[in-house]
Amino acid sequence: MPGFVGNAQATTQGTEGTAVCHLPEQGSLSTQDLPAGSSVLACGAVGRVVTYDGTGVTVPEPGTTVSVDVLATDGESHGFSLEVATDGKVSYALTDVGADTSTAGTDVPDHLTNPTHTAADLSEEADSVDADAPDAVPQGEAELAEVDTAAAAGACSDGTYKTADRKEYGTYQWYIGDGGMPGGLSRTDAKWAFWDAIDNITDSYNNCGYTDQVGAKHNYLGTTSREADVNSSSHCTSRDGVSTWDAGNLQSTTVAITCAWTFPTPGIKNDLLEADVRYNTTDHDFTNKPTSSCSGKFDVRAVGTHEAGHVFGLGHVGSGHENLTMYTSSFPCTTKARTLGKGDVLALRSIY
């Protein structure tokens, strides 16, 4: 039943089988404020932000899991998942360790009853907002793709991988948001760059000799005035039901971010409902065609391939696995992550 409500926080006593929550009246929550086993319904926590390890997610409605995966410049893995069961109870996955491995689920209809529209969703921005400078390849310079492919041979002997508790059982339907695009690309050029990046995952593109045995699918639906459901603090906001790829402002150490929402199925990988991807064009520069004169720019398609890996259920791998697409960090002026390594392919095959 409700407990004492003070000036600074509300404490809700756990009913039988639930934990006690201690919610500040304002601001973000920690995993201690809203502990595992507490009820988002009894605590009034739906719509509040829970932070962990420099990232954050907005508590979703019951019957939804929200996950955040950050591609950062520090080489560390940042991200976590918050699950709200259909009865409102909270659980956390603070690492990919222990993720469900069974893929015997089905594609379920999206149950979102109250999609959230931000002010930015309601009016289309000019294409110049928050964009990189237009990308130009110096005359006579070759792209680095072929050089990087040859240099990434070590990826074919590294079978390390991690998977998240997530799978797209149907077809990933995605849009391009409004506003500026990474690398100063037009929305048309961005479509093809993002499409190629997602194809790298769904087709398990590699130079290790592995044939494509991955059944993942995607479908581009067009442009939208919607924004990716993520804010400048690199927090996943309330979702709008539309999977959107765009660019904008994130925490300065964040290169790109994926926010994913799934339908929880205990013992089986959760079914993907929505996944949004955002590139940080406020603090970082991008290029779609890195050359030998490239300086400090991240490759649009390499970053996109990594983020698409998260969309389809791949987790981060850490130090010692820099040649794999799902390595925790991204390197400027290299296209290596466009091409999957052994571990990346094995991860996809374990899910699809």
Coordinates of C-alpha atoms in Angstrom, one line a residue:
M1 CA 0.0 0.0 0.0
P2 CA 1.2 3.6 -0.4
G3 CA 3.6 4.7 2.3
F4 CA 4.8 8.1 3.5
V5 CA 5.2 10.7 0.9
G6 CA 7.7 13.4 1.9
N7 CA 8.9 16.5 0.2
A8 CA 11.8 14.8 -1.6
Q9 CA 10.6 11.3 -2.4
A10 CA 7.7 8.9 -2.4
T11 CA 8.1 5.5 -0.8
T12 CA 5.7 2.7 -1.9
Q13 CA 5.6 -0.3 0.3
G14 CA 5.8 -3.5 -1.6
T15 CA 2.6 -5.6 -1.7
E16 CA 3.1 -9.4 -1.3
G17 CA 5.9 -10.5 -3.7
T18 CA 7.0 -7.0 -4.7
A19 CA 9.9 -4.8 -3.6
V20 CA 9.8 -1.4 -2.1
C21 CA 10.4 1.6 -4.4
H22 CA 11.8 5.0 -3.3
L23 CA 11.1 7.6 -6.0
P24 CA 12.3 11.1 -5.9
E25 CA 9.5 13.5 -6.9
Q26 CA 11.6 14.9 -9.7
G27 CA 14.6 13.9 -11.8
S28 CA 15.9 10.6 -13.0
L29 CA 15.8 7.4 -11.0
S30 CA 18.5 4.8 -10.2
T31 CA 18.0 1.1 -10.2
Q32 CA 18.0 1.3 -6.4
D33 CA 15.1 3.9 -6.5
L34 CA 13.1 1.5 -8.7
P35 CA 14.5 -1.9 -7.7
A36 CA 13.9 -5.2 -9.5
G37 CA 10.7 -6.8 -8.2
S38 CA 8.9 -3.5 -7.6
S39 CA 5.8 -2.5 -9.6
V40 CA 5.8 0.4 -12.0
L41 CA 2.0 0.6 -11.5
A42 CA 2.1 0.8 -7.6
C43 CA 5.1 3.1 -7.8
G44 CA 3.7 5.4 -10.5
A45 CA 7.0 5.0 -12.5
V46 CA 5.7 4.7 -16.1
G47 CA 7.3 7.6 -18.0
R48 CA 10.1 8.2 -15.4
V49 CA 13.7 7.9 -16.6
V50 CA 16.0 5.3 -15.0
T51 CA 19.7 5.8 -15.5
Y52 CA 22.6 3.4 -15.3
D53 CA 26.3 3.6 -16.4
G54 CA 25.9 6.9 -18.1
T55 CA 22.8 5.9 -20.1
G56 CA 19.1 6.0 -19.4
V57 CA 15.7 4.6 -20.5
T58 CA 12.1 5.8 -20.0
V59 CA 10.1 3.3 -18.1
P60 CA 7.6 1.8 -20.6
E61 CA 4.1 0.5 -20.2
P62 CA 3.6 -3.0 -18.8
G63 CA 4.4 -5.8 -21.3
T64 CA 7.5 -4.0 -22.7
T65 CA 11.2 -4.2 -22.5
V66 CA 13.4 -1.2 -23.4
S67 CA 17.1 -1.5 -24.2
V68 CA 19.8 1.0 -24.8
D69 CA 23.1 0.3 -26.5
V70 CA 25.7 3.1 -26.9
L71 CA 28.6 3.1 -29.3
A72 CA 31.1 5.3 -27.4
T73 CA 34.6 6.6 -27.9
D74 CA 36.0 5.2 -24.6
G75 CA 36.1 1.6 -25.7
E76 CA 33.7 0.6 -22.9
S77 CA 30.4 -1.2 -23.2
H78 CA 27.5 1.1 -22.1
G79 CA 23.9 0.0 -22.1
F80 CA 21.2 -2.0 -20.2
S81 CA 17.7 -3.3 -20.4
L82 CA 14.6 -2.6 -18.3
E83 CA 11.8 -5.0 -18.5
V84 CA 8.2 -4.3 -17.3
A85 CA 6.2 -7.6 -17.1
T86 CA 2.5 -7.6 -18.0
D87 CA 1.8 -7.3 -14.2
G88 CA 4.0 -4.3 -13.9
K89 CA 6.9 -5.9 -12.1
V90 CA 10.4 -4.5 -13.0
S91 CA 13.5 -6.5 -13.9
Y92 CA 16.9 -5.4 -15.2
A93 CA 19.6 -6.9 -17.5
L94 CA 22.7 -4.8 -16.8
T95 CA 24.9 -6.9 -19.0
D96 CA 24.3 -9.3 -22.0
V97 CA 25.3 -12.2 -19.7
G98 CA 22.4 -14.6 -19.1
A99 CA 20.3 -13.5 -22.1
D100 CA 17.8 -16.0 -23.3
T101 CA 19.1 -18.2 -26.1
S102 CA 15.9 -19.9 -27.3
T103 CA 14.6 -18.4 -30.6
A104 CA 11.3 -20.3 -30.6
G105 CA 9.2 -17.1 -30.4
T106 CA 6.8 -15.5 -32.9
D107 CA 6.2 -12.1 -34.3
V108 CA 3.5 -10.4 -32.2
P109 CA 1.4 -7.4 -33.1
D110 CA 2.6 -4.1 -31.5
H111 CA 0.4 -3.4 -28.5
L112 CA 1.3 0.3 -28.1
T113 CA -1.8 2.1 -27.0
N114 CA -0.4 5.6 -26.4
P115 CA 2.3 6.5 -28.9
T116 CA 4.3 9.6 -27.8
H117 CA 4.8 12.4 -30.2
T118 CA 7.4 15.1 -29.4
A119 CA 7.3 18.7 -30.6
A120 CA 9.9 17.8 -33.2
D121 CA 7.7 15.0 -34.5
L122 CA 5.0 17.5 -35.4
S123 CA 6.8 19.7 -37.9
E124 CA 9.4 18.7 -40.4
E125 CA 12.8 20.3 -39.9
A126 CA 15.0 21.7 -42.7
D127 CA 17.6 19.2 -44.0
S128 CA 20.5 21.5 -42.8
V129 CA 19.6 21.1 -39.1
D130 CA 22.3 19.3 -37.1
A131 CA 24.0 17.9 -40.2
D132 CA 27.6 17.3 -41.0
A133 CA 29.2 19.4 -43.7
P134 CA 28.6 17.8 -47.1
D135 CA 31.0 14.9 -47.7
A136 CA 33.4 15.3 -50.6
V137 CA 36.1 12.8 -51.8
P138 CA 39.3 14.5 -53.0
Q139 CA 39.8 14.0 -56.6
G140 CA 42.0 11.0 -57.4
E141 CA 41.8 9.5 -53.9
A142 CA 40.5 6.0 -53.5
E143 CA 38.2 4.9 -50.8
L144 CA 39.6 2.9 -47.9
A145 CA 37.1 0.0 -48.1
E146 CA 39.4 -2.4 -50.0
V147 CA 42.4 -1.6 -47.8
D148 CA 40.4 -2.1 -44.6
T149 CA 38.9 -5.4 -45.9
A150 CA 42.4 -6.8 -46.4
A151 CA 43.6 -5.5 -43.0
A152 CA 40.7 -7.1 -41.1
A153 CA 41.8 -10.7 -41.8
G154 CA 42.1 -11.3 -38.0
A155 CA 38.3 -11.0 -37.7
C156 CA 37.9 -14.3 -39.5
S157 CA 39.6 -16.2 -36.7
D158 CA 37.8 -14.5 -33.8
G159 CA 34.6 -16.4 -32.9
T160 CA 33.7 -14.3 -29.9
Y161 CA 30.2 -13.0 -29.7
K162 CA 27.4 -11.9 -27.4
T163 CA 23.7 -11.7 -28.1
A164 CA 21.0 -9.7 -26.4
D165 CA 17.6 -10.9 -25.3
R166 CA 16.1 -9.7 -28.6
K167 CA 15.1 -11.0 -32.1
E168 CA 13.1 -9.6 -35.1
Y169 CA 10.8 -12.5 -35.7
G170 CA 9.1 -10.7 -38.6
T171 CA 10.5 -7.9 -40.8
Y172 CA 12.2 -4.8 -39.5
Q173 CA 10.2 -1.9 -40.9
W174 CA 12.2 1.3 -40.8
Y175 CA 12.1 5.0 -41.8
I176 CA 14.5 7.9 -42.1
G177 CA 13.7 10.8 -39.9
D178 CA 13.8 14.5 -40.7
G179 CA 16.6 16.9 -40.1
G180 CA 20.2 16.6 -41.1
M181 CA 22.0 13.4 -41.9
P182 CA 25.5 12.1 -41.0
G183 CA 28.1 13.1 -43.6
G184 CA 25.9 15.8 -44.9
L185 CA 24.1 13.2 -46.9
S186 CA 20.8 13.9 -48.5
R187 CA 17.9 11.8 -47.2
T188 CA 18.1 9.8 -50.4
D189 CA 21.8 9.1 -50.1
A190 CA 21.3 8.4 -46.4
K191 CA 18.7 5.9 -47.3
W192 CA 21.1 3.9 -49.4
A193 CA 23.9 4.2 -46.8
F194 CA 21.6 2.9 -44.0
W195 CA 20.1 0.3 -46.3
D196 CA 23.6 -1.0 -47.1
A197 CA 24.5 -1.1 -43.4
I198 CA 21.4 -3.0 -42.5
D199 CA 22.0 -5.4 -45.5
N200 CA 25.4 -6.1 -44.1
I201 CA 23.7 -7.7 -41.1
T202 CA 20.7 -9.3 -42.7
D203 CA 22.9 -10.8 -45.5
S204 CA 25.8 -11.6 -43.0
Y205 CA 28.2 -9.9 -45.3
N206 CA 31.8 -11.1 -44.7
N207 CA 35.0 -12.0 -46.4
C208 CA 35.6 -15.2 -44.3
G209 CA 33.9 -17.5 -46.7
Y210 CA 30.7 -17.9 -44.6
T211 CA 27.6 -18.3 -46.7
D212 CA 24.5 -16.4 -45.8
Q213 CA 22.3 -18.6 -43.6
V214 CA 20.7 -15.7 -41.7
G215 CA 17.0 -15.3 -42.1
A216 CA 16.7 -11.7 -40.8
K217 CA 14.7 -9.3 -43.0
H218 CA 14.2 -5.6 -43.3
N219 CA 12.0 -3.2 -45.3
Y220 CA 12.5 0.6 -45.9
L221 CA 9.2 2.4 -45.6
G222 CA 10.2 6.0 -46.6
T223 CA 10.8 9.3 -44.8
T224 CA 9.0 10.6 -41.8
S225 CA 8.7 13.7 -39.8
R226 CA 9.2 11.6 -36.7
E227 CA 12.4 11.6 -34.7
A228 CA 14.3 8.7 -33.1
D229 CA 13.0 8.3 -29.6
V230 CA 16.2 9.4 -27.9
N231 CA 17.3 12.7 -26.3
S232 CA 20.6 14.7 -26.0
S233 CA 21.5 12.9 -22.8
S234 CA 21.6 9.6 -24.7
H235 CA 18.4 8.4 -22.9
C236 CA 15.7 6.4 -24.7
T237 CA 12.5 8.4 -24.4
S238 CA 8.9 7.1 -24.7
R239 CA 8.4 5.4 -28.0
D240 CA 6.1 6.5 -30.9
G241 CA 5.8 3.1 -32.6
V242 CA 7.9 4.1 -35.6
S243 CA 11.5 2.7 -36.1
T244 CA 13.5 5.7 -37.2
W245 CA 17.1 6.3 -38.2
D246 CA 18.3 9.9 -37.9
A247 CA 21.0 12.2 -36.6
G248 CA 21.2 14.8 -33.8
N249 CA 22.6 15.6 -30.5
L250 CA 23.8 13.0 -28.0
Q251 CA 26.3 12.9 -25.1
S252 CA 29.7 14.0 -26.4
T253 CA 31.3 10.6 -25.9
T254 CA 28.5 8.8 -27.8
V255 CA 29.1 8.2 -31.5
A256 CA 25.7 6.5 -32.1
I257 CA 23.0 4.9 -30.1
T258 CA 20.3 2.3 -30.6
C259 CA 17.1 2.2 -28.5
A260 CA 15.0 -1.0 -28.9
W261 CA 11.6 -2.0 -27.5
T262 CA 10.6 -5.6 -27.3
F263 CA 7.7 -7.8 -26.2
P264 CA 9.0 -9.9 -23.2
T265 CA 8.8 -13.6 -23.5
P266 CA 10.4 -15.4 -20.5
G267 CA 12.8 -18.1 -21.6
I268 CA 12.7 -17.1 -25.2
K269 CA 14.3 -14.1 -27.0
N270 CA 12.0 -11.1 -26.9
D271 CA 10.2 -10.0 -30.1
L272 CA 11.3 -6.7 -31.5
L273 CA 8.6 -4.0 -31.6
E274 CA 10.6 -0.9 -32.5
A275 CA 14.3 0.1 -32.8
D276 CA 15.5 3.6 -33.3
V277 CA 19.1 4.6 -34.3
R278 CA 20.7 8.1 -34.0
Y279 CA 24.1 9.3 -35.1
N280 CA 25.7 12.1 -33.0
T281 CA 26.4 14.8 -35.6
T282 CA 26.7 17.5 -32.9
D283 CA 30.0 16.2 -31.4
H284 CA 31.3 14.0 -34.2
D285 CA 31.8 14.1 -38.0
F286 CA 31.0 11.4 -40.4
T287 CA 31.8 10.4 -43.9
N288 CA 30.3 8.0 -46.3
K289 CA 33.5 7.6 -48.3
P290 CA 36.6 7.7 -46.1
T291 CA 39.9 8.1 -48.0
S292 CA 43.6 8.3 -47.1
S293 CA 43.2 12.0 -46.3
C294 CA 40.3 11.3 -43.8
S295 CA 40.8 12.9 -40.4
G296 CA 38.6 12.3 -37.4
K297 CA 35.5 11.3 -39.3
F298 CA 33.5 8.1 -38.6
D299 CA 32.3 6.0 -41.5
V300 CA 28.5 6.2 -41.9
R301 CA 28.1 2.6 -43.0
A302 CA 30.6 1.1 -40.5
V303 CA 28.7 2.8 -37.6
G304 CA 25.4 1.8 -39.2
T305 CA 26.4 -1.8 -39.5
H306 CA 27.3 -1.9 -35.8
E307 CA 24.0 -0.3 -34.9
A308 CA 22.0 -2.6 -37.2
G309 CA 23.7 -5.5 -35.3
H310 CA 22.1 -4.2 -32.1
V311 CA 18.7 -3.9 -33.9
F312 CA 18.8 -7.6 -34.8
G313 CA 20.0 -8.7 -31.3
L314 CA 23.8 -8.6 -31.3
G315 CA 25.6 -7.4 -28.2
H316 CA 29.0 -5.8 -27.7
V317 CA 32.3 -7.6 -27.5
G318 CA 35.2 -5.9 -25.6
S319 CA 39.0 -5.5 -25.6
G320 CA 40.9 -7.9 -27.8
H321 CA 38.1 -8.1 -30.4
E322 CA 38.7 -4.8 -32.2
N323 CA 38.4 -6.4 -35.7
L324 CA 34.8 -7.5 -35.1
T325 CA 31.9 -5.3 -36.1
M326 CA 30.3 -5.5 -32.6
Y327 CA 33.4 -4.2 -30.8
T328 CA 32.4 -1.7 -28.2
S329 CA 34.1 1.3 -29.8
S330 CA 34.3 2.8 -33.3
F331 CA 37.4 4.0 -35.0
P332 CA 37.5 7.1 -37.2
C333 CA 38.5 6.8 -40.9
T334 CA 38.0 3.0 -41.2
T335 CA 35.4 0.9 -42.9
K336 CA 36.3 -2.4 -41.2
A337 CA 33.1 -2.7 -39.3
R338 CA 31.1 -2.8 -42.6
T339 CA 32.4 -6.4 -43.0
L340 CA 31.4 -9.0 -40.4
G341 CA 33.9 -11.2 -38.7
K342 CA 33.5 -14.8 -37.6
G343 CA 32.0 -13.9 -34.2
D344 CA 29.5 -11.5 -35.8
V345 CA 28.3 -14.2 -38.3
L346 CA 28.1 -16.9 -35.6
A347 CA 26.1 -14.5 -33.4
L348 CA 23.5 -13.9 -36.2
R349 CA 23.4 -17.6 -37.0
S350 CA 22.7 -18.4 -33.3
I351 CA 19.6 -16.1 -33.4
Y352 CA 18.4 -16.6 -37.0

